[in-house]
């Protein structure tokens, strides 16, 4: 059974810092890995999708990397802003069904 | 089409009542998922449809839960005889095509059982 772990569980940083969120998974036989953002009480917004054959994806200030063999992905957020405050979830697609971690709760304070 | 739509957004019900939620996926998406999320946790898989066929159900989906996707378009999730432990956010997602395609989520239905 796929287990997905996200570290840290919570993070509080001052505005402008570059930061890294980590996601690890136990079964490296995956098709993709997707990073999501979730605001309090809201649904999930897709940020980046990395296929298993890819090493990284970039969108604006976000960069996600994937090392399938070691079972790890990182989400790098450059020049963080208060509007980045949210919970960030990674989901691993081992079949048709994504498996989620518990998320990293991020607060960026002015 | 602006994305996955869920209705209602919020539902408060008394323990023992039945509730039904609806999900309208992105129109060309053939796969539809239901997840449940409690406070501080990641979404947990409940069930999955490919077109109208329900292909997988989690052990979390007790016999009080039933889901349908009658014409391979919208889906409903019904909870019978609700319990306080059913209080959660119920999320619907859809995707299209082969394995590894992007999943898109709705805004969720927040259920509170009192």
JSON list of N, CA, C and O in Angstrom, two decimals, chain A residues 1-7 22-27 30 32-35 71-73 88-94 97-103, chain B residues 41-43:
[
{"chain": "A", "resi": 1, "resn": "UNK", "atom": "N", "xyz": [0.84, -1.19, 0.00]},
{"chain": "A", "resi": 1, "resn": "UNK", "atom": "CA", "xyz": [0.00, 0.00, 0.00]},
{"chain": "A", "resi": 1, "resn": "UNK", "atom": "C", "xyz": [0.88, 1.25, 0.00]},
{"chain": "A", "resi": 1, "resn": "UNK", "atom": "O", "xyz": [1.83, 1.34, 0.76]},
{"chain": "A", "resi": 2, "resn": "UNK", "atom": "N", "xyz": [0.56, 2.18, -0.87]},
{"chain": "A", "resi": 2, "resn": "UNK", "atom": "CA", "xyz": [1.33, 3.42, -0.96]},
{"chain": "A", "resi": 2, "resn": "UNK", "atom": "C", "xyz": [1.13, 4.27, 0.28]},
{"chain": "A", "resi": 2, "resn": "UNK", "atom": "O", "xyz": [0.01, 4.50, 0.72]},
{"chain": "A", "resi": 3, "resn": "UNK", "atom": "N", "xyz": [2.24, 4.74, 0.87]},
{"chain": "A", "resi": 3, "resn": "UNK", "atom": "CA", "xyz": [2.19, 5.67, 1.99]},
{"chain": "A", "resi": 3, "resn": "UNK", "atom": "C", "xyz": [2.90, 6.95, 1.55]},
{"chain": "A", "resi": 3, "resn": "UNK", "atom": "O", "xyz": [4.00, 6.91, 1.01]},
{"chain": "A", "resi": 4, "resn": "UNK", "atom": "N", "xyz": [2.24, 8.07, 1.80]},
{"chain": "A", "resi": 4, "resn": "UNK", "atom": "CA", "xyz": [2.79, 9.37, 1.40]},
{"chain": "A", "resi": 4, "resn": "UNK", "atom": "C", "xyz": [2.98, 10.21, 2.65]},
{"chain": "A", "resi": 4, "resn": "UNK", "atom": "O", "xyz": [2.05, 10.38, 3.45]},
{"chain": "A", "resi": 5, "resn": "UNK", "atom": "N", "xyz": [4.18, 10.76, 2.80]},
{"chain": "A", "resi": 5, "resn": "UNK", "atom": "CA", "xyz": [4.53, 11.55, 3.98]},
{"chain": "A", "resi": 5, "resn": "UNK", "atom": "C", "xyz": [4.99, 12.93, 3.55]},
{"chain": "A", "resi": 5, "resn": "UNK", "atom": "O", "xyz": [5.79, 13.05, 2.60]},
{"chain": "A", "resi": 6, "resn": "UNK", "atom": "N", "xyz": [4.49, 13.95, 4.23]},
{"chain": "A", "resi": 6, "resn": "UNK", "atom": "CA", "xyz": [4.90, 15.31, 3.91]},
{"chain": "A", "resi": 6, "resn": "UNK", "atom": "C", "xyz": [5.56, 15.95, 5.14]},
{"chain": "A", "resi": 6, "resn": "UNK", "atom": "O", "xyz": [5.02, 15.91, 6.24]},
{"chain": "A", "resi": 7, "resn": "UNK", "atom": "N", "xyz": [6.71, 16.54, 4.87]},
{"chain": "A", "resi": 7, "resn": "UNK", "atom": "CA", "xyz": [7.48, 17.20, 5.93]},
{"chain": "A", "resi": 7, "resn": "UNK", "atom": "C", "xyz": [7.93, 18.56, 5.42]},
{"chain": "A", "resi": 7, "resn": "UNK", "atom": "O", "xyz": [8.35, 18.68, 4.27]},
{"chain": "A", "resi": 22, "resn": "UNK", "atom": "N", "xyz": [8.58, 19.08, 1.34]},
{"chain": "A", "resi": 22, "resn": "UNK", "atom": "CA", "xyz": [9.00, 17.73, 0.97]},
{"chain": "A", "resi": 22, "resn": "UNK", "atom": "C", "xyz": [7.85, 16.74, 0.97]},
{"chain": "A", "resi": 22, "resn": "UNK", "atom": "O", "xyz": [6.94, 16.82, 1.80]},
{"chain": "A", "resi": 23, "resn": "UNK", "atom": "N", "xyz": [7.94, 15.81, 0.05]},
{"chain": "A", "resi": 23, "resn": "UNK", "atom": "CA", "xyz": [6.95, 14.74, -0.07]},
{"chain": "A", "resi": 23, "resn": "UNK", "atom": "C", "xyz": [7.71, 13.45, -0.35]},
{"chain": "A", "resi": 23, "resn": "UNK", "atom": "O", "xyz": [8.56, 13.41, -1.25]},
{"chain": "A", "resi": 24, "resn": "UNK", "atom": "N", "xyz": [7.46, 12.41, 0.45]},
{"chain": "A", "resi": 24, "resn": "UNK", "atom": "CA", "xyz": [8.09, 11.12, 0.20]},
{"chain": "A", "resi": 24, "resn": "UNK", "atom": "C", "xyz": [7.02, 10.05, 0.08]},
{"chain": "A", "resi": 24, "resn": "UNK", "atom": "O", "xyz": [5.94, 10.16, 0.68]},
{"chain": "A", "resi": 25, "resn": "UNK", "atom": "N", "xyz": [7.34, 9.01, -0.68]},
{"chain": "A", "resi": 25, "resn": "UNK", "atom": "CA", "xyz": [6.38, 7.94, -0.91]},
{"chain": "A", "resi": 25, "resn": "UNK", "atom": "C", "xyz": [7.11, 6.61, -0.89]},
{"chain": "A", "resi": 25, "resn": "UNK", "atom": "O", "xyz": [8.30, 6.53, -1.18]},
{"chain": "A", "resi": 26, "resn": "UNK", "atom": "N", "xyz": [6.38, 5.56, -0.52]},
{"chain": "A", "resi": 26, "resn": "UNK", "atom": "CA", "xyz": [7.02, 4.28, -0.25]},
{"chain": "A", "resi": 26, "resn": "UNK", "atom": "C", "xyz": [7.13, 3.39, -1.48]},
{"chain": "A", "resi": 26, "resn": "UNK", "atom": "O", "xyz": [8.04, 2.57, -1.56]},
{"chain": "A", "resi": 27, "resn": "UNK", "atom": "N", "xyz": [6.24, 3.51, -2.42]},
{"chain": "A", "resi": 27, "resn": "UNK", "atom": "CA", "xyz": [6.24, 2.66, -3.61]},
{"chain": "A", "resi": 27, "resn": "UNK", "atom": "C", "xyz": [6.63, 3.50, -4.81]},
{"chain": "A", "resi": 27, "resn": "UNK", "atom": "O", "xyz": [5.89, 4.41, -5.19]},
{"chain": "A", "resi": 30, "resn": "UNK", "atom": "N", "xyz": [5.17, 4.58, -9.73]},
{"chain": "A", "resi": 30, "resn": "UNK", "atom": "CA", "xyz": [4.13, 5.59, -9.87]},
{"chain": "A", "resi": 30, "resn": "UNK", "atom": "C", "xyz": [4.02, 6.05, -11.30]},
{"chain": "A", "resi": 30, "resn": "UNK", "atom": "O", "xyz": [4.97, 5.91, -12.10]},
{"chain": "A", "resi": 32, "resn": "UNK", "atom": "N", "xyz": [2.55, 9.34, -11.82]},
{"chain": "A", "resi": 32, "resn": "UNK", "atom": "CA", "xyz": [2.72, 10.78, -11.73]},
{"chain": "A", "resi": 32, "resn": "UNK", "atom": "C", "xyz": [2.71, 11.23, -10.29]},
{"chain": "A", "resi": 32, "resn": "UNK", "atom": "O", "xyz": [2.45, 10.45, -9.37]},
{"chain": "A", "resi": 33, "resn": "UNK", "atom": "N", "xyz": [3.02, 12.50, -10.08]},
{"chain": "A", "resi": 33, "resn": "UNK", "atom": "CA", "xyz": [2.91, 13.12, -8.76]},
{"chain": "A", "resi": 33, "resn": "UNK", "atom": "C", "xyz": [2.36, 14.52, -9.00]},
{"chain": "A", "resi": 33, "resn": "UNK", "atom": "O", "xyz": [2.82, 15.24, -9.89]},
{"chain": "A", "resi": 34, "resn": "UNK", "atom": "N", "xyz": [1.37, 14.88, -8.19]},
{"chain": "A", "resi": 34, "resn": "UNK", "atom": "CA", "xyz": [0.70, 16.15, -8.38]},
{"chain": "A", "resi": 34, "resn": "UNK", "atom": "C", "xyz": [0.76, 16.94, -7.07]},
{"chain": "A", "resi": 34, "resn": "UNK", "atom": "O", "xyz": [0.53, 16.39, -5.99]},
{"chain": "A", "resi": 35, "resn": "UNK", "atom": "N", "xyz": [1.07, 18.22, -7.18]},
{"chain": "A", "resi": 35, "resn": "UNK", "atom": "CA", "xyz": [1.04, 19.12, -6.03]},
{"chain": "A", "resi": 35, "resn": "UNK", "atom": "C", "xyz": [-0.22, 19.97, -6.11]},
{"chain": "A", "resi": 35, "resn": "UNK", "atom": "O", "xyz": [-0.56, 20.50, -7.18]},
{"chain": "A", "resi": 71, "resn": "UNK", "atom": "N", "xyz": [11.95, 7.86, -4.11]},
{"chain": "A", "resi": 71, "resn": "UNK", "atom": "CA", "xyz": [10.63, 8.10, -3.53]},
{"chain": "A", "resi": 71, "resn": "UNK", "atom": "C", "xyz": [10.46, 9.48, -2.95]},
{"chain": "A", "resi": 71, "resn": "UNK", "atom": "O", "xyz": [9.87, 9.62, -1.87]},
{"chain": "A", "resi": 72, "resn": "UNK", "atom": "N", "xyz": [10.96, 10.51, -3.66]},
{"chain": "A", "resi": 72, "resn": "UNK", "atom": "CA", "xyz": [10.89, 11.86, -3.09]},
{"chain": "A", "resi": 72, "resn": "UNK", "atom": "C", "xyz": [10.50, 12.89, -4.15]},
{"chain": "A", "resi": 72, "resn": "UNK", "atom": "O", "xyz": [10.86, 12.78, -5.32]},
{"chain": "A", "resi": 73, "resn": "UNK", "atom": "N", "xyz": [9.78, 13.90, -3.67]},
{"chain": "A", "resi": 73, "resn": "UNK", "atom": "CA", "xyz": [9.50, 15.07, -4.46]},
{"chain": "A", "resi": 73, "resn": "UNK", "atom": "C", "xyz": [9.63, 16.29, -3.58]},
{"chain": "A", "resi": 73, "resn": "UNK", "atom": "O", "xyz": [9.40, 16.23, -2.37]},
{"chain": "A", "resi": 88, "resn": "UNK", "atom": "N", "xyz": [-0.39, 22.80, 1.48]},
{"chain": "A", "resi": 88, "resn": "UNK", "atom": "CA", "xyz": [0.12, 22.23, 0.24]},
{"chain": "A", "resi": 88, "resn": "UNK", "atom": "C", "xyz": [0.12, 20.70, 0.36]},
{"chain": "A", "resi": 88, "resn": "UNK", "atom": "O", "xyz": [0.69, 20.15, 1.31]},
{"chain": "A", "resi": 89, "resn": "UNK", "atom": "N", "xyz": [-0.53, 20.07, -0.59]},
{"chain": "A", "resi": 89, "resn": "UNK", "atom": "CA", "xyz": [-0.69, 18.61, -0.56]},
{"chain": "A", "resi": 89, "resn": "UNK", "atom": "C", "xyz": [-0.02, 18.00, -1.77]},
{"chain": "A", "resi": 89, "resn": "UNK", "atom": "O", "xyz": [-0.10, 18.55, -2.88]},
{"chain": "A", "resi": 90, "resn": "UNK", "atom": "N", "xyz": [0.63, 16.86, -1.57]},
{"chain": "A", "resi": 90, "resn": "UNK", "atom": "CA", "xyz": [1.11, 16.11, -2.72]},
{"chain": "A", "resi": 90, "resn": "UNK", "atom": "C", "xyz": [0.29, 14.84, -2.85]},
{"chain": "A", "resi": 90, "resn": "UNK", "atom": "O", "xyz": [-0.17, 14.27, -1.85]},
{"chain": "A", "resi": 91, "resn": "UNK", "atom": "N", "xyz": [0.08, 14.43, -4.08]},
{"chain": "A", "resi": 91, "resn": "UNK", "atom": "CA", "xyz": [-0.70, 13.22, -4.37]},
{"chain": "A", "resi": 91, "resn": "UNK", "atom": "C", "xyz": [0.08, 12.37, -5.36]},
{"chain": "A", "resi": 91, "resn": "UNK", "atom": "O", "xyz": [0.52, 12.86, -6.40]},
{"chain": "A", "resi": 92, "resn": "UNK", "atom": "N", "xyz": [0.24, 11.12, -5.03]},
{"chain": "A", "resi": 92, "resn": "UNK", "atom": "CA", "xyz": [1.01, 10.19, -5.84]},
{"chain": "A", "resi": 92, "resn": "UNK", "atom": "C", "xyz": [0.06, 9.29, -6.61]},
{"chain": "A", "resi": 92, "resn": "UNK", "atom": "O", "xyz": [-0.82, 8.67, -6.01]},
{"chain": "A", "resi": 93, "resn": "UNK", "atom": "N", "xyz": [0.25, 9.23, -7.92]},
{"chain": "A", "resi": 93, "resn": "UNK", "atom": "CA", "xyz": [-0.60, 8.40, -8.76]},
{"chain": "A", "resi": 93, "resn": "UNK", "atom": "C", "xyz": [0.08, 7.08, -9.09]},
{"chain": "A", "resi": 93, "resn": "UNK", "atom": "O", "xyz": [0.89, 7.02, -10.01]},
{"chain": "A", "resi": 94, "resn": "UNK", "atom": "N", "xyz": [-0.24, 6.03, -8.33]},
{"chain": "A", "resi": 94, "resn": "UNK", "atom": "CA", "xyz": [0.33, 4.72, -8.61]},
{"chain": "A", "resi": 94, "resn": "UNK", "atom": "C", "xyz": [-0.51, 3.91, -9.57]},
{"chain": "A", "resi": 94, "resn": "UNK", "atom": "O", "xyz": [-0.05, 2.97, -10.18]},
{"chain": "A", "resi": 97, "resn": "UNK", "atom": "N", "xyz": [-5.75, 6.00, -9.10]},
{"chain": "A", "resi": 97, "resn": "UNK", "atom": "CA", "xyz": [-6.25, 6.63, -7.89]},
{"chain": "A", "resi": 97, "resn": "UNK", "atom": "C", "xyz": [-5.13, 7.35, -7.17]},
{"chain": "A", "resi": 97, "resn": "UNK", "atom": "O", "xyz": [-4.22, 6.71, -6.64]},
{"chain": "A", "resi": 98, "resn": "UNK", "atom": "N", "xyz": [-5.16, 8.68, -7.11]},
{"chain": "A", "resi": 98, "resn": "UNK", "atom": "CA", "xyz": [-4.14, 9.41, -6.36]},
{"chain": "A", "resi": 98, "resn": "UNK", "atom": "C", "xyz": [-4.22, 9.15, -4.86]},
{"chain": "A", "resi": 98, "resn": "UNK", "atom": "O", "xyz": [-5.30, 9.11, -4.30]},
{"chain": "A", "resi": 99, "resn": "UNK", "atom": "N", "xyz": [-3.03, 9.01, -4.24]},
{"chain": "A", "resi": 99, "resn": "UNK", "atom": "CA", "xyz": [-2.92, 8.85, -2.78]},
{"chain": "A", "resi": 99, "resn": "UNK", "atom": "C", "xyz": [-2.26, 10.09, -2.22]},
{"chain": "A", "resi": 99, "resn": "UNK", "atom": "O", "xyz": [-1.20, 10.50, -2.69]},
{"chain": "A", "resi": 100, "resn": "UNK", "atom": "N", "xyz": [-2.88, 10.66, -1.19]},
{"chain": "A", "resi": 100, "resn": "UNK", "atom": "CA", "xyz": [-2.44, 11.94, -0.67]},
{"chain": "A", "resi": 100, "resn": "UNK", "atom": "C", "xyz": [-1.63, 11.81, 0.60]},
{"chain": "A", "resi": 100, "resn": "UNK", "atom": "O", "xyz": [-1.83, 10.88, 1.40]},
{"chain": "A", "resi": 101, "resn": "UNK", "atom": "N", "xyz": [-0.75, 12.80, 0.81]},
{"chain": "A", "resi": 101, "resn": "UNK", "atom": "CA", "xyz": [-0.15, 13.01, 2.11]},
{"chain": "A", "resi": 101, "resn": "UNK", "atom": "C", "xyz": [-1.06, 13.89, 2.95]},
{"chain": "A", "resi": 101, "resn": "UNK", "atom": "O", "xyz": [-2.13, 14.31, 2.51]},
{"chain": "A", "resi": 102, "resn": "UNK", "atom": "N", "xyz": [-0.61, 14.19, 4.19]},
{"chain": "A", "resi": 102, "resn": "UNK", "atom": "CA", "xyz": [-1.42, 15.01, 5.09]},
{"chain": "A", "resi": 102, "resn": "UNK", "atom": "C", "xyz": [-1.26, 16.50, 4.82]},
{"chain": "A", "resi": 102, "resn": "UNK", "atom": "O", "xyz": [-2.02, 17.31, 5.34]},
{"chain": "A", "resi": 103, "resn": "UNK", "atom": "N", "xyz": [-0.25, 16.86, 4.05]},
{"chain": "A", "resi": 103, "resn": "UNK", "atom": "CA", "xyz": [-0.09, 18.26, 3.71]},
{"chain": "A", "resi": 103, "resn": "UNK", "atom": "C", "xyz": [0.90, 19.00, 4.60]},
{"chain": "A", "resi": 103, "resn": "UNK", "atom": "O", "xyz": [1.25, 18.55, 5.70]},
{"chain": "B", "resi": 41, "resn": "UNK", "atom": "N", "xyz": [-6.12, 16.43, 8.05]},
{"chain": "B", "resi": 41, "resn": "UNK", "atom": "CA", "xyz": [-5.73, 15.23, 7.32]},
{"chain": "B", "resi": 41, "resn": "UNK", "atom": "C", "xyz": [-5.74, 15.48, 5.82]},
{"chain": "B", "resi": 41, "resn": "UNK", "atom": "O", "xyz": [-6.39, 16.41, 5.35]},
{"chain": "B", "resi": 42, "resn": "UNK", "atom": "N", "xyz": [-5.04, 14.63, 5.10]},
{"chain": "B", "resi": 42, "resn": "UNK", "atom": "CA", "xyz": [-5.15, 14.67, 3.65]},
{"chain": "B", "resi": 42, "resn": "UNK", "atom": "C", "xyz": [-6.42, 13.98, 3.19]},
{"chain": "B", "resi": 42, "resn": "UNK", "atom": "O", "xyz": [-7.04, 13.23, 3.95]},
{"chain": "B", "resi": 43, "resn": "UNK", "atom": "N", "xyz": [-6.83, 14.20, 1.96]},
{"chain": "B", "resi": 43, "resn": "UNK", "atom": "CA", "xyz": [-8.01, 13.51, 1.43]},
{"chain": "B", "resi": 43, "resn": "UNK", "atom": "C", "xyz": [-7.80, 12.00, 1.41]},
{"chain": "B", "resi": 43, "resn": "UNK", "atom": "O", "xyz": [-6.73, 11.51, 1.05]}
]
